[in-house]
Structure formats: structure tokens, C-alpha cells
CSV table of C-alpha atoms and ligand atoms in Angstrom, one decimal:
chain,number,residue,atom,x,y,z
A,14,MET,CA,0.0,0.0,0.0
A,15,THR,CA,1.8,3.1,-1.2
A,16,ALA,CA,-1.1,5.5,-1.0
A,17,SER,CA,-1.6,7.6,2.1
A,18,LEU,CA,-4.7,6.4,3.9
A,19,GLY,CA,-7.6,8.3,5.4
A,20,LEU,CA,-10.9,7.4,7.0
A,21,TYR,CA,-13.8,9.8,7.3
A,22,GLY,CA,-16.7,9.1,9.6
A,23,LEU,CA,-16.0,8.1,13.2
A,24,GLY,CA,-19.4,6.6,14.1
A,25,VAL,CA,-19.7,3.2,15.7
A,26,MET,CA,-18.6,1.3,12.6
A,27,GLY,CA,-16.1,3.9,11.4
A,28,SER,CA,-14.3,4.2,14.8
A,29,ALA,CA,-14.1,0.4,15.0
A,30,LEU,CA,-12.7,0.1,11.5
A,31,ALA,CA,-10.2,2.9,12.1
A,32,LEU,CA,-8.9,1.2,15.3
A,33,ASN,CA,-8.6,-2.1,13.4
A,34,ILE,CA,-6.5,-0.3,10.6
A,35,LEU,CA,-4.3,1.4,13.2
A,36,GLU,CA,-3.8,-1.8,15.1
A,37,LYS,CA,-2.6,-3.5,11.9
A,38,GLY,CA,0.2,-1.0,11.8
A,39,PHE,CA,-1.1,1.4,9.1
A,40,ALA,CA,-0.8,5.2,9.6
A,41,LEU,CA,-4.3,6.7,9.2
A,42,HIS,CA,-5.6,10.2,8.7
A,43,VAL,CA,-9.0,10.5,10.4
A,44,GLY,CA,-11.9,13.0,10.2
A,45,ASN,CA,-15.5,13.3,11.1
A,46,ARG,CA,-18.5,15.6,10.2
A,47,THR,CA,-18.7,16.7,13.8
A,48,ALA,CA,-15.0,17.6,14.1
A,49,SER,CA,-15.1,17.8,17.9
A,50,LYS,CA,-15.3,14.0,18.0
A,51,VAL,CA,-11.9,13.6,16.3
A,52,PRO,CA,-9.5,14.5,19.2
A,53,PRO,CA,-11.3,12.3,21.7
A,54,PHE,CA,-11.2,9.4,19.2
A,55,VAL,CA,-7.4,9.8,18.8
A,56,GLN,CA,-7.0,10.2,22.6
A,57,ALA,CA,-9.1,7.1,23.3
A,58,ALA,CA,-7.1,5.1,20.8
A,59,GLY,CA,-4.3,5.1,23.3
A,60,PRO,CA,-1.0,3.8,21.9
A,61,LEU,CA,-2.7,3.2,18.5
A,62,GLY,CA,-3.5,6.9,18.4
A,63,ALA,CA,0.2,7.6,17.7
A,64,ARG,CA,-0.4,6.4,14.1
A,65,ALA,CA,-3.5,8.5,13.7
A,66,THR,CA,-3.6,12.1,12.5
A,67,GLY,CA,-6.8,13.9,13.2
A,68,HIS,CA,-8.3,16.6,10.9
A,69,ASP,CA,-11.3,18.9,11.4
A,70,SER,CA,-12.5,18.7,7.8
A,71,LEU,CA,-12.3,16.6,4.7
A,72,ALA,CA,-10.5,19.4,2.9
A,73,ALA,CA,-7.9,19.6,5.7
A,74,MET,CA,-7.5,15.8,5.6
A,75,ALA,CA,-7.0,15.7,1.9
A,76,ALA,CA,-4.6,18.6,2.0
A,77,ALA,CA,-2.4,16.9,4.6
A,78,MET,CA,-2.3,13.6,2.8
A,79,ALA,CA,0.4,12.9,0.2
A,80,PRO,CA,-0.9,11.8,-3.1
A,81,PRO,CA,-1.9,9.2,-4.1
A,82,ARG,CA,-4.6,9.3,-1.5
A,83,ALA,CA,-7.0,6.6,-0.5
A,84,ILE,CA,-9.9,7.9,1.6
A,85,ILE,CA,-12.4,5.5,3.2
A,86,LEU,CA,-15.8,6.9,3.7
A,87,MET,CA,-17.7,5.5,6.7
A,88,VAL,CA,-20.8,7.7,6.5
A,89,ASP,CA,-24.5,6.9,6.2
A,90,ALA,CA,-25.5,5.4,2.9
A,91,GLY,CA,-27.2,7.8,0.5
A,92,PRO,CA,-26.8,11.5,0.2
A,93,ALA,CA,-24.1,11.7,2.9
A,94,VAL,CA,-21.8,9.8,0.5
A,95,ASP,CA,-22.4,12.3,-2.3
A,96,THR,CA,-21.9,15.2,0.1
A,97,ALA,CA,-18.6,13.8,1.2
A,98,ILE,CA,-17.5,13.2,-2.3
A,99,GLU,CA,-18.5,16.8,-3.3
A,100,ALA,CA,-16.5,18.1,-0.4
A,101,LEU,CA,-13.4,16.0,-1.3
A,102,LEU,CA,-13.3,16.6,-5.1
A,103,PRO,CA,-11.6,20.0,-5.2
A,104,HIS,CA,-8.8,18.7,-3.0
A,105,LEU,CA,-8.0,15.4,-4.8
A,106,SER,CA,-5.6,14.7,-7.6
A,107,PRO,CA,-5.9,12.2,-10.5
A,108,GLY,CA,-5.1,8.7,-9.3
A,109,ASP,CA,-6.6,9.3,-5.8
A,110,THR,CA,-9.1,6.7,-4.6
A,111,ILE,CA,-12.4,7.1,-2.7
A,112,VAL,CA,-13.6,4.0,-1.0
A,113,ASP,CA,-17.2,3.8,0.2
A,114,CYS,CA,-17.4,1.2,2.9
A,115,GLY,CA,-21.1,1.9,3.8
A,116,ASN,CA,-24.1,-0.2,2.9
A,117,ALA,CA,-24.6,1.6,-0.4
A,118,ASP,CA,-27.2,0.9,-3.0
A,119,PHE,CA,-25.1,-0.7,-5.8
A,120,HIS,CA,-26.8,1.6,-8.4
A,121,ASP,CA,-25.4,4.6,-6.5
A,122,THR,CA,-22.0,2.9,-6.5
A,123,ARG,CA,-22.1,2.3,-10.3
A,124,ARG,CA,-23.1,6.0,-10.8
A,125,ARG,CA,-20.4,7.3,-8.5
A,126,ALA,CA,-17.7,5.0,-10.0
A,127,ALA,CA,-18.6,6.2,-13.5
A,128,ALA,CA,-18.7,9.9,-12.5
A,129,LEU,CA,-15.4,9.8,-10.6
A,130,GLU,CA,-13.5,7.7,-13.2
A,131,ALA,CA,-14.5,10.4,-15.8
A,132,GLN,CA,-12.5,12.8,-13.6
A,133,GLY,CA,-9.4,10.6,-13.4
A,134,LEU,CA,-10.3,9.4,-9.9
A,135,ILE,CA,-10.8,5.9,-8.6
A,136,PHE,CA,-13.9,4.8,-6.7
A,137,MET,CA,-14.3,1.5,-4.9
A,138,GLY,CA,-17.6,0.3,-3.3
A,139,VAL,CA,-16.7,-2.0,-0.5
A,140,GLY,CA,-19.3,-3.9,1.6
A,141,VAL,CA,-18.2,-4.5,5.2
A,142,SER,CA,-20.0,-7.0,7.3
A,143,GLY,CA,-19.7,-8.1,10.9
A,144,GLY,CA,-21.2,-5.3,13.0
A,145,GLU,CA,-19.1,-3.3,15.4
A,146,GLU,CA,-17.2,-6.3,16.7
A,147,GLY,CA,-16.4,-7.4,13.2
A,148,ALA,CA,-15.3,-4.0,12.1
A,149,ARG,CA,-13.0,-3.8,15.1
A,150,HIS,CA,-11.5,-7.2,15.0
A,151,GLY,CA,-12.1,-8.7,11.6
A,152,PRO,CA,-15.0,-8.1,9.2
A,153,ALA,CA,-15.8,-9.9,5.9
A,154,ILE,CA,-15.0,-7.5,3.1
A,155,MET,CA,-16.7,-7.5,-0.3
A,156,ALA,CA,-15.0,-5.1,-2.7
A,157,GLY,CA,-16.1,-3.7,-6.0
A,158,GLY,CA,-13.9,-1.9,-8.4
A,159,ARG,CA,-11.0,-2.2,-10.8
A,160,PRO,CA,-8.5,-5.0,-10.1
A,161,GLU,CA,-5.5,-2.6,-10.2
A,162,SER,CA,-7.3,-0.4,-7.6
A,163,TRP,CA,-8.0,-3.4,-5.5
A,164,ALA,CA,-4.4,-4.5,-5.7
A,165,HIS,CA,-3.3,-1.2,-4.1
A,166,LEU,CA,-5.9,-1.5,-1.3
A,167,ALA,CA,-5.8,-5.2,-0.7
A,168,PRO,CA,-2.9,-5.1,1.8
A,169,VAL,CA,-4.9,-3.0,4.1
A,170,PHE,CA,-8.2,-4.8,3.7
A,171,GLU,CA,-6.7,-8.2,3.9
A,172,ALA,CA,-4.8,-7.2,7.0
A,173,ILE,CA,-8.0,-6.0,8.8
A,174,ALA,CA,-10.4,-8.7,7.6
A,175,ALA,CA,-11.4,-11.8,9.4
A,176,THR,CA,-9.5,-15.0,8.5
A,177,TYR,CA,-10.7,-18.5,7.8
A,178,GLU,CA,-8.1,-21.2,8.0
A,179,GLY,CA,-5.5,-18.5,7.5
A,180,GLN,CA,-7.2,-17.0,4.4
A,181,PRO,CA,-8.5,-13.4,4.7
A,182,CYS,CA,-12.2,-13.0,4.2
A,183,ALA,CA,-11.7,-10.1,1.8
A,184,ALA,CA,-11.9,-10.2,-1.9
A,185,LEU,CA,-12.6,-8.3,-5.0
A,186,MET,CA,-16.1,-9.4,-6.2
A,187,GLY,CA,-16.1,-7.6,-9.5
A,188,PRO,CA,-16.2,-4.2,-11.0
A,189,ASP,CA,-18.1,-1.0,-9.9
A,190,GLY,CA,-21.2,-2.1,-7.9
A,191,ALA,CA,-20.4,-5.8,-7.5
A,192,GLY,CA,-19.1,-5.5,-3.9
A,193,HIS,CA,-22.0,-3.5,-2.7
A,194,PHE,CA,-24.4,-5.8,-4.5
A,195,VAL,CA,-22.9,-8.9,-2.8
A,196,LYS,CA,-23.2,-7.1,0.5
A,197,THR,CA,-26.8,-6.3,-0.2
A,198,VAL,CA,-27.6,-9.9,-1.0
A,199,HIS,CA,-25.6,-10.9,2.2
A,200,ASN,CA,-28.0,-8.8,4.1
A,201,GLY,CA,-31.0,-10.2,2.3
A,202,ILE,CA,-29.9,-13.7,3.4
A,203,GLU,CA,-29.3,-12.3,6.9
A,204,TYR,CA,-33.0,-11.1,6.9
A,205,ALA,CA,-34.2,-14.5,5.8
A,206,ASP,CA,-32.1,-16.5,8.3
A,207,MET,CA,-33.2,-14.2,11.1
A,208,GLN,CA,-36.8,-14.6,10.2
A,209,LEU,CA,-36.5,-18.4,9.9
A,210,ILE,CA,-34.9,-18.6,13.3
A,211,ALA,CA,-37.6,-16.3,14.7
A,212,GLU,CA,-40.4,-18.5,13.3
A,213,VAL,CA,-38.8,-21.6,14.8
A,214,TYR,CA,-38.5,-19.7,18.1
A,215,GLY,CA,-42.2,-18.8,17.8
A,216,LEU,CA,-43.2,-22.4,17.3
A,217,LEU,CA,-41.3,-23.5,20.4
A,218,ARG,CA,-42.5,-20.6,22.4
A,219,HIS,CA,-46.2,-20.3,21.4
A,220,GLY,CA,-46.8,-23.8,20.1
A,221,GLN,CA,-45.0,-25.8,22.8
A,222,GLY,CA,-44.9,-23.3,25.7
A,223,LYS,CA,-41.2,-23.5,26.2
A,224,ALA,CA,-39.4,-20.8,28.2
A,225,PRO,CA,-37.0,-18.5,26.4
A,226,ALA,CA,-34.0,-19.9,28.3
A,227,GLU,CA,-35.0,-23.4,27.4
A,228,ILE,CA,-35.2,-22.5,23.8
A,229,GLY,CA,-31.9,-20.6,24.0
A,230,ALA,CA,-30.3,-23.8,25.3
A,231,LEU,CA,-31.8,-25.7,22.3
A,232,PHE,CA,-30.4,-23.2,19.9
A,233,GLY,CA,-27.0,-23.5,21.7
A,234,GLN,CA,-27.2,-27.2,21.1
A,235,TRP,CA,-28.1,-26.8,17.4
A,236,ASP,CA,-25.1,-24.5,17.2
A,237,GLN,CA,-22.9,-27.5,17.7
A,238,GLY,CA,-24.3,-29.2,14.6
A,239,ARG,CA,-25.1,-28.6,11.0
A,240,LEU,CA,-26.8,-25.3,11.9
A,241,LYS,CA,-23.6,-23.9,13.4
A,242,SER,CA,-23.6,-20.2,12.7
A,243,TYR,CA,-23.2,-16.8,14.2
A,244,LEU,CA,-26.9,-16.1,14.0
A,245,VAL,CA,-27.9,-19.3,15.9
A,246,GLU,CA,-25.1,-18.6,18.4
A,247,ILE,CA,-26.4,-15.1,19.2
A,248,THR,CA,-30.0,-16.4,19.2
A,249,ALA,CA,-29.0,-18.7,22.1
A,250,ALA,CA,-27.4,-15.7,23.9
A,251,VAL,CA,-30.4,-13.4,23.4
A,252,LEU,CA,-32.9,-16.0,24.5
A,253,SER,CA,-30.9,-16.8,27.6
A,254,ALA,CA,-30.5,-13.2,28.6
A,255,VAL,CA,-32.5,-11.8,31.6
A,256,ASP,CA,-33.6,-8.2,31.9
A,257,PRO,CA,-31.8,-6.8,35.0
A,258,ALA,CA,-34.6,-4.3,35.7
A,259,THR,CA,-37.5,-6.8,35.9
A,260,GLY,CA,-35.9,-10.3,36.1
A,261,LEU,CA,-37.9,-11.3,33.0
A,262,PRO,CA,-36.5,-13.0,30.0
A,263,LEU,CA,-35.0,-10.1,28.0
A,264,VAL,CA,-36.9,-11.1,24.9
A,265,ASP,CA,-40.1,-10.5,26.8
A,266,VAL,CA,-39.4,-6.9,27.4
A,267,ILE,CA,-38.5,-6.1,23.7
A,268,LEU,CA,-41.2,-4.5,21.6
A,269,ASP,CA,-42.0,-6.9,18.7
A,270,GLN,CA,-41.5,-4.4,15.9
A,271,ALA,CA,-38.4,-5.0,13.7
A,272,GLY,CA,-36.4,-2.1,12.3
A,273,GLN,CA,-34.9,-2.2,8.8
A,274,LYS,CA,-32.6,0.1,7.0
A,275,GLY,CA,-33.3,-1.0,3.5
A,276,THR,CA,-30.8,-3.6,2.3
A,277,GLY,CA,-33.3,-6.5,2.7
A,278,ARG,CA,-35.8,-4.6,0.7
A,279,TRP,CA,-33.2,-3.8,-2.0
A,280,THR,CA,-32.4,-7.5,-2.3
A,281,VAL,CA,-36.0,-8.2,-3.0
A,282,VAL,CA,-36.5,-5.3,-5.4
A,283,GLU,CA,-33.3,-6.2,-7.3
A,284,ALA,CA,-34.3,-9.9,-7.4
A,285,LEU,CA,-37.6,-9.0,-9.0
A,286,ALA,CA,-35.9,-6.6,-11.4
A,287,LEU,CA,-33.7,-9.5,-12.4
A,288,GLY,CA,-36.7,-11.8,-13.0
A,289,GLN,CA,-36.0,-13.7,-9.9
A,290,SER,CA,-38.1,-14.3,-6.8
A,291,ALA,CA,-36.2,-14.5,-3.5
A,292,SER,CA,-39.4,-15.6,-1.7
A,293,ALA,CA,-37.8,-16.5,1.6
A,294,ILE,CA,-36.0,-13.2,1.7
A,295,GLU,CA,-39.2,-11.4,0.6
A,296,ALA,CA,-41.1,-13.1,3.3
A,297,ALA,CA,-38.6,-11.9,5.9
A,298,VAL,CA,-38.7,-8.3,4.6
A,299,GLY,CA,-42.5,-8.5,4.6
A,300,ALA,CA,-42.7,-9.9,8.1
A,301,ARG,CA,-40.6,-7.0,9.4
A,302,GLY,CA,-43.0,-4.6,7.7
A,303,TRP,CA,-46.1,-6.4,9.2
A,304,SER,CA,-44.3,-6.3,12.6
A,305,ALA,CA,-44.3,-2.6,12.5
A,306,GLU,CA,-48.1,-2.5,12.5
A,307,LYS,CA,-48.3,-3.5,16.2
A,308,ALA,CA,-51.5,-1.6,16.9
A,309,THR,CA,-53.3,-3.2,13.9
A,310,ARG,CA,-52.2,-6.6,15.0
A,311,GLU,CA,-53.5,-6.0,18.5
A,312,VAL,CA,-56.9,-5.0,17.1
A,313,GLY,CA,-56.8,-7.9,14.7
A,314,GLU,CA,-56.3,-10.2,17.7
A,315,GLN,CA,-59.6,-8.9,19.1
A,316,ILE,CA,-61.5,-9.1,15.8
A,317,LEU,CA,-60.1,-12.2,14.2
A,318,GLY,CA,-58.7,-13.9,17.2
A,319,THR,CA,-56.9,-16.8,15.5
A,320,GLU,CA,-56.3,-19.3,18.2
A,321,ARG,CA,-52.8,-20.7,18.3
A,322,LYS,CA,-52.9,-24.4,18.9
A,323,PRO,CA,-50.3,-26.5,20.6
A,324,LEU,CA,-47.8,-28.2,18.3
A,325,GLU,CA,-46.6,-31.7,18.4
A,326,LEU,CA,-43.2,-31.4,16.7
A,327,SER,CA,-39.9,-32.9,17.7
A,328,GLU,CA,-36.8,-30.8,18.2
A,329,THR,CA,-35.2,-32.8,15.4
A,330,GLU,CA,-38.1,-31.8,13.0
A,331,LEU,CA,-37.7,-28.2,14.0
A,332,GLU,CA,-33.9,-28.4,13.5
A,333,GLY,CA,-34.4,-30.0,10.1
A,334,ALA,CA,-36.9,-27.4,9.1
A,335,LEU,CA,-34.5,-24.6,10.0
A,336,LEU,CA,-31.7,-26.3,8.0
A,337,ALA,CA,-33.9,-26.7,4.9
A,338,GLY,CA,-35.1,-23.1,5.2
A,339,ARG,CA,-31.5,-21.9,5.5
A,340,ILE,CA,-30.4,-23.8,2.5
A,341,VAL,CA,-33.2,-22.3,0.4
A,342,ALA,CA,-32.4,-18.8,1.7
A,343,TYR,CA,-28.7,-19.2,0.6
A,344,ALA,CA,-29.8,-20.8,-2.7
A,345,GLN,CA,-32.1,-17.9,-3.4
A,346,GLY,CA,-29.4,-15.4,-2.5
A,347,PHE,CA,-26.9,-17.1,-4.9
A,348,ARG,CA,-29.5,-17.1,-7.7
A,349,ILE,CA,-29.8,-13.4,-7.4
A,350,LEU,CA,-26.0,-13.0,-7.5
A,351,GLN,CA,-25.8,-15.2,-10.6
A,352,ALA,CA,-28.6,-13.2,-12.3
A,353,ALA,CA,-26.9,-9.9,-11.5
A,354,SER,CA,-23.5,-11.1,-12.6
A,355,GLU,CA,-24.9,-12.1,-16.0
A,356,THR,CA,-26.9,-8.8,-16.3
A,357,TYR,CA,-24.0,-6.5,-15.3
A,358,GLY,CA,-21.2,-8.6,-16.7
A,359,TRP,CA,-19.5,-8.9,-13.3
A,360,GLY,CA,-18.1,-12.5,-13.7
A,361,LEU,CA,-18.9,-13.1,-10.0
A,362,ASP,CA,-17.2,-16.2,-8.6
A,363,GLN,CA,-19.8,-17.7,-6.4
A,364,ALA,CA,-17.4,-20.0,-4.6
A,365,ARG,CA,-15.2,-17.0,-3.8
A,366,VAL,CA,-18.3,-15.2,-2.4
A,367,SER,CA,-19.1,-18.1,-0.1
A,368,GLU,CA,-15.5,-18.3,1.1
A,369,THR,CA,-15.6,-14.6,1.9
A,370,TRP,CA,-18.6,-15.2,4.0
A,371,ARG,CA,-17.1,-18.0,6.0
A,372,ALA,CA,-15.9,-15.7,8.8
A,373,GLY,CA,-16.4,-12.2,10.1
A,374,CYS,CA,-19.8,-11.6,8.5
A,375,ILE,CA,-23.2,-11.9,10.1
A,376,ILE,CA,-24.3,-14.9,8.0
A,377,ARG,CA,-21.2,-16.9,8.6
A,378,SER,CA,-22.2,-20.5,9.1
A,379,ALA,CA,-20.9,-24.1,8.8
A,380,LEU,CA,-22.7,-24.3,5.4
A,381,LEU,CA,-20.6,-21.8,3.6
A,382,GLY,CA,-17.5,-24.0,3.2
A,383,ASP,CA,-19.7,-26.7,1.7
A,384,ILE,CA,-21.4,-24.1,-0.5
A,385,ALA,CA,-18.0,-23.0,-1.9
A,386,ALA,CA,-17.1,-26.6,-2.5
A,387,ALA,CA,-20.5,-27.1,-4.2
A,388,PHE,CA,-19.9,-24.2,-6.6
A,389,ARG,CA,-16.5,-25.7,-7.5
A,390,GLY,CA,-18.0,-29.1,-8.2
A,391,GLU,CA,-21.0,-30.5,-10.1
A,392,MET,CA,-24.0,-28.2,-9.9
A,393,PRO,CA,-26.8,-28.8,-12.3
A,394,HIS,CA,-28.1,-25.6,-13.8
A,395,GLY,CA,-25.9,-23.7,-11.4
A,396,GLN,CA,-28.5,-24.3,-8.6
A,397,LEU,CA,-27.2,-24.8,-5.1
A,398,ILE,CA,-30.2,-27.0,-4.2
A,399,LEU,CA,-29.3,-29.4,-7.0
A,400,ALA,CA,-25.6,-29.8,-6.0
A,401,PRO,CA,-25.2,-33.3,-4.7
A,402,ALA,CA,-24.3,-32.4,-1.1
A,403,PHE,CA,-27.2,-29.9,-0.8
A,404,ALA,CA,-29.7,-32.1,-2.7
A,405,ALA,CA,-28.9,-34.8,-0.1
A,406,ASP,CA,-29.3,-32.3,2.8
A,407,LEU,CA,-32.7,-31.2,1.4
A,408,ARG,CA,-33.9,-34.7,0.7
A,409,ALA,CA,-33.2,-35.5,4.4
A,410,SER,CA,-34.6,-32.2,5.8
A,411,LEU,CA,-37.6,-31.4,3.6
A,412,PRO,CA,-39.9,-33.9,5.3
A,413,SER,CA,-39.2,-32.1,8.5
A,414,LEU,CA,-39.8,-28.7,6.9
A,415,ARG,CA,-43.1,-30.0,5.4
A,416,ARG,CA,-44.3,-31.4,8.8
A,417,VAL,CA,-43.3,-28.2,10.6
A,418,VAL,CA,-45.1,-25.9,8.0
A,419,ALA,CA,-48.2,-28.2,7.9
A,420,ALA,CA,-48.4,-28.3,11.7
A,421,ALA,CA,-47.8,-24.5,12.0
A,422,VAL,CA,-50.4,-23.7,9.4
A,423,LEU,CA,-53.1,-25.9,11.0
A,424,GLY,CA,-52.2,-24.6,14.4
A,425,GLY,CA,-52.5,-20.9,13.4
A,426,HIS,CA,-48.8,-20.0,13.8
A,427,PRO,CA,-47.5,-17.8,11.0
A,428,VAL,CA,-44.4,-19.1,9.3
A,429,PRO,CA,-44.1,-17.0,6.1
A,430,ALA,CA,-40.4,-17.7,5.5
A,431,LEU,CA,-40.5,-21.4,6.3
A,432,SER,CA,-43.5,-21.9,4.0
A,433,ALA,CA,-41.9,-19.8,1.3
A,434,ALA,CA,-38.8,-21.9,1.5
A,435,LEU,CA,-41.0,-25.1,1.2
A,436,ALA,CA,-42.9,-23.8,-1.8
A,437,PHE,CA,-39.6,-23.0,-3.5
A,438,ALA,CA,-38.2,-26.5,-2.8
A,439,ASP,CA,-41.5,-28.1,-3.9
A,440,THR,CA,-41.6,-26.1,-7.1
A,441,PHE,CA,-38.1,-27.1,-8.1
A,442,SER,CA,-38.8,-30.7,-7.3
A,443,GLN,CA,-41.4,-31.0,-10.0
A,444,GLY,CA,-40.7,-30.9,-13.7
A,445,ARG,CA,-44.3,-30.2,-14.6
A,446,GLY,CA,-46.0,-27.2,-13.0
A,447,THR,CA,-49.2,-25.4,-13.5
A,448,THR,CA,-48.2,-22.4,-15.6
A,449,ASP,CA,-49.6,-24.4,-18.6
A,450,LEU,CA,-53.0,-23.1,-17.4
A,451,ILE,CA,-51.7,-19.6,-16.9
A,452,GLN,CA,-50.4,-19.7,-20.5
A,453,GLY,CA,-53.8,-20.9,-21.6
A,454,GLN,CA,-55.5,-18.1,-19.7
A,455,ARG,CA,-53.2,-15.5,-21.2
A,456,ASP,CA,-53.9,-16.8,-24.7
A,457,TYR,CA,-57.6,-16.8,-24.0
A,458,PHE,CA,-57.9,-13.2,-23.0
A,459,GLY,CA,-55.0,-11.7,-24.9
A,460,ARG,CA,-54.0,-14.1,-27.7
A,461,HIS,CA,-50.5,-14.1,-26.1
A,462,GLY,CA,-49.8,-17.5,-27.6
A,463,PHE,CA,-48.2,-20.5,-26.1
A,464,VAL,CA,-45.6,-23.2,-27.0
A,465,ARG,CA,-46.9,-26.7,-27.7
A,466,LEU,CA,-45.4,-29.3,-25.5
A,467,ASP,CA,-45.7,-32.1,-28.0
A,468,THR,CA,-44.3,-30.3,-31.2
A,469,GLY,CA,-42.4,-27.4,-29.7
A,470,ALA,CA,-44.3,-25.1,-32.0
A,471,VAL,CA,-44.4,-21.5,-30.8
A,472,HIS,CA,-47.1,-18.7,-31.0
A,473,GLN,CA,-49.8,-21.3,-30.8
A,474,HIS,CA,-53.4,-20.4,-29.9
A,475,GLY,CA,-56.3,-22.3,-28.3
A,476,PRO,CA,-59.6,-23.1,-29.9
A,477,TRP,CA,-61.2,-20.0,-28.3
A,478,ALA,CA,-64.2,-18.1,-29.7
A,479,VAL,CA,-63.1,-15.6,-32.4
A,480,THR,CA,-61.6,-12.4,-31.0
A,481,ILE,CA,-62.5,-8.8,-31.5
A,482,VAL,CA,-59.7,-8.5,-34.1
A,483,ASP,CA,-61.2,-11.3,-36.1
A,484,LYS,CA,-64.7,-9.7,-35.9
A,485,VAL,CA,-63.3,-6.4,-37.2
A,486,ALA,CA,-61.6,-8.2,-40.0
A,487,ASP,CA,-64.8,-10.2,-40.8
A,488,PRO,CA,-67.9,-8.6,-39.4
A,489,LYS,CA,-69.9,-11.7,-40.2
A,490,ALA,CA,-67.7,-13.8,-37.9
A,491,GLN,CA,-69.4,-14.9,-34.7
B,504,LIG,C1,-23.6,-6.6,8.7
B,504,LIG,C2,-25.0,-6.1,9.0
B,504,LIG,C3,-25.0,-4.7,9.0
B,504,LIG,C4,-26.2,-4.1,9.6
B,504,LIG,C5,-27.4,-4.2,8.8
B,504,LIG,C6,-28.7,-4.3,9.6
B,504,LIG,O1,-23.4,-7.3,7.7
B,504,LIG,O2,-22.7,-6.3,9.5
B,504,LIG,O3,-25.9,-6.6,8.0
B,504,LIG,O4,-24.8,-4.2,7.7
B,504,LIG,O5,-26.4,-4.6,10.9
B,504,LIG,O6,-27.5,-3.1,7.9
B,504,LIG,O7,-29.7,-4.0,8.8
B,504,LIG,P1,-31.1,-3.7,9.2
B,504,LIG,O8,-31.0,-2.5,10.2
B,504,LIG,O9,-31.8,-3.4,8.0
B,504,LIG,O10,-31.6,-4.9,10.0
């Protein structure tokens, strides 16, 4: 790394990432929109602060840095990034690099990369996952940009990233928006996995009357097996926690309204735009939206009053259902990545993506190593659920998913993500579906035409009554 390095934005994630960079031995210029926060940050960094130089504005920071500069932005996604870029522009020289490490919309990243490249500057969109702890001690890093630009920055990012079996979980995913897109889909999978876990928790809690701590212990047990993952691990911790103020299980004092900043929704929007349906992810985003309508749900309970019935389901069935749901969530995420890669010409290496997610990020799990291996091996139609290892997993776990969804539905327990995952698996387990009828309907009302299954002939029509067009052409036609 020959460029001088700066980081702007000392919020929770920015401060943690800055300390991580300093700790790895790099000198770092730091700045923040509220400049008064800069000296306390340098002070609090202790001995690491010796390598930090604080500045009270982006202009001052850029002026103090020797070219070529590489400036990491850790500001809120959206207009704040454009504002920071505008402020920096007059003070940069050709060959300088701006690195956006926020959760940016990849369309913005593509726009910014094109605009800055036209001015002789370099722009990298880099997804960073792992929350505050990850940023401080080793996140997963998903970069987007030119290979030569990545080559300059890689020593820094590889040094601060999490490692898996000695390999840094930091990689160039592809050009321009590829890194931020991969991070967005990571978050979509994160949403689905969290929702699947919450649904299984709900079945254990409301369908089997188990106490949170007991359920936490079960998740802790599952974390030793095929479901091993960060999200299952923290689920065990959250469910085992007790509220110091009331002595109640912590989960019972938390308002059941989930927040969301947008990356899950973007995943779904982009999936649809790419002609995909990430139904488990969509169910998770939708469930968070419904959760926000607490007052409506409370009135709905009075008016509709669906009774939740007790559920006879074994722990093994619930574990299997969660595993099957998780596999589908990953599979849907990788389908979106594949579609985006083809559309934008990114040449994404799905195996590399899975490897980058093996440590440091929120969706890290025992499955990701196997997913990487699956992408490097035989995979019919590029579909994860058809790769031999995952097909075997699904064949073993789908009966559990089916029993769990069936019992939940009959018992009045909402399981939108589990049932979406089951419908996806069932759809892709049947060669012949029901869209033959849809094609017939489309042809009936709009003469859209269909393909004949027997002859392969296209633009075929059914023996429907003559259409308006025919009647105009031949007024005597009935
Ligand atoms: C990560 C997380 C991180 C953040 C999400 C939360 O990978 O470290 O995904 O990016 O926690 O943005 O998103 P919501 O607020 O939308 O749940």
C-alpha cells in the first residue's frame, strides 16, 4: 500500500474500522463531520493513536495527505456519501481513490464510479459485514472496483479482515457495484435467516410453551451441529438473557417491531428486477413490515382472534426445518447473485463469495465452506439445491420442513419464511408445474400465444371463440 490512507466518519462502525486499521500498523488520517469528535477518538485510541492524524474537515484531511490518497468513507449510505465526495473533489488529484465502505445501494456505486472515473479518480464500493465487533477485529470485506485499484488497497483490507483457515475474508467481487451488491444480498440472506430462526422460536414458544432460556439452550445445542452459525449462536445468547430491571427474559421486554434500514428490501427489489423471486427473503422483509403494525395486530387479535394451537413437533423436526429453510435462503441469494452477474457482466465467482462469508460476517455458518465446494463441483443448472451435497441435505430435511409448516399452518402459527422456502423447494422438485394453465388463460384473454409441449411449435393459440380483431376483419364472424 503506497497511498496515504484516510478514513472519514467516526461513528460506531467507522471508529471500530479505524482502530482495526491502526492496530494492523497502518498510519491513518481521520476525520468526522462533527469535528469535535476527532481529538477524543485519537485520545481514546491510546497507543494506537500515535499512528492517527486527526483533521477537522475533509478538505484539511485531503490537503495533509500525500498523493496518491485513498480515503475511506464510513458515512451513512445515501446523500451523505455524495456530500462527502463533493467536499473532497476540489482537493483530490488524478489517481486518488475514494472507498465507500457503507451499505450503499449498488446503483449509486455504479453511478459514482462512472462519474469519478471520468474525472481521473478511482472509486471503490466495498461492503463490510460483521457489525461493530467485526469492524474492530475482523469483518468480511466484499470489494467492487478495478483489479488494479483493489491491488493497491488489498494489503490494508486483507490485514484487517477476518480470516478463515489463514485466508483473509476479503476479496474483489467484480467491477463497480459488485461488492455492494454482494453485501446487499448478504443482508437479504441475513434477513431470511433471522426470520426463519424467529419462526422456529415462535413455534417452540407459542406452540410448545417452552421458556426462552430453554429455547436458548436448544439453539445452543443446534449451534454444535449442521446449523452452526453466528446467528444461531447469538439467538442462544439473546434468548438466555435476563432483563436486569425486571428479572424477566430479556426477549419478553423487547417490543415486537423489527427495524430495517433497506438492504433486505433492496435485495427483493433487485431480485424482482432481475426476473427472480427470492421468496424466503421477501417473506422476511414483509414480516418486518407487518411487525411494524403493532396496533393493527392487536386490534386484529380482538376481531379475528386466530387461536394458536399446541404443536406436536420434535426438536429434530424443527432443526431439520430450519436447516432446509436456511439452505433455500442461501440458494435464493446465490440465484440473485448469478442473475446480477450475468446482467451486469461482473463475472462473479460464487465460490469466492461463499468463502468470503465463512468468517467475520453476520451470515457466517458451517454451510458456507460446503457451498464454496459445491460451486467448484458438479452443480446442475448452477442451482445450489441441486448440487449433490445440498440435494442430499434437502432430501433429508424437507420432510421435517413439510411437517413443521403443515403443523404450524393448521395450528394458526404464521411461518411466512418457512412456508416460502418449502414452496420453492417443492416447485423445483417438480418438472411439470401449473403455468400451462396460466399460458392458456393469457392466450384466452389476450392471444399471447403458447408453446406446444408435443411439437415445440411457438405462437400457438387455443380453440377459443373468435376475437374482436377477427370480428373487425370479418364482421360476419361470430
Ligand atoms: C452486517 C450487517 C449490517 C447491519 C445491517 C442491519 O453485515 O454487518 O448486515 O450491515 O447490521 O445493515 O440491517 P437492518 O437495520 O436493515 O436490519
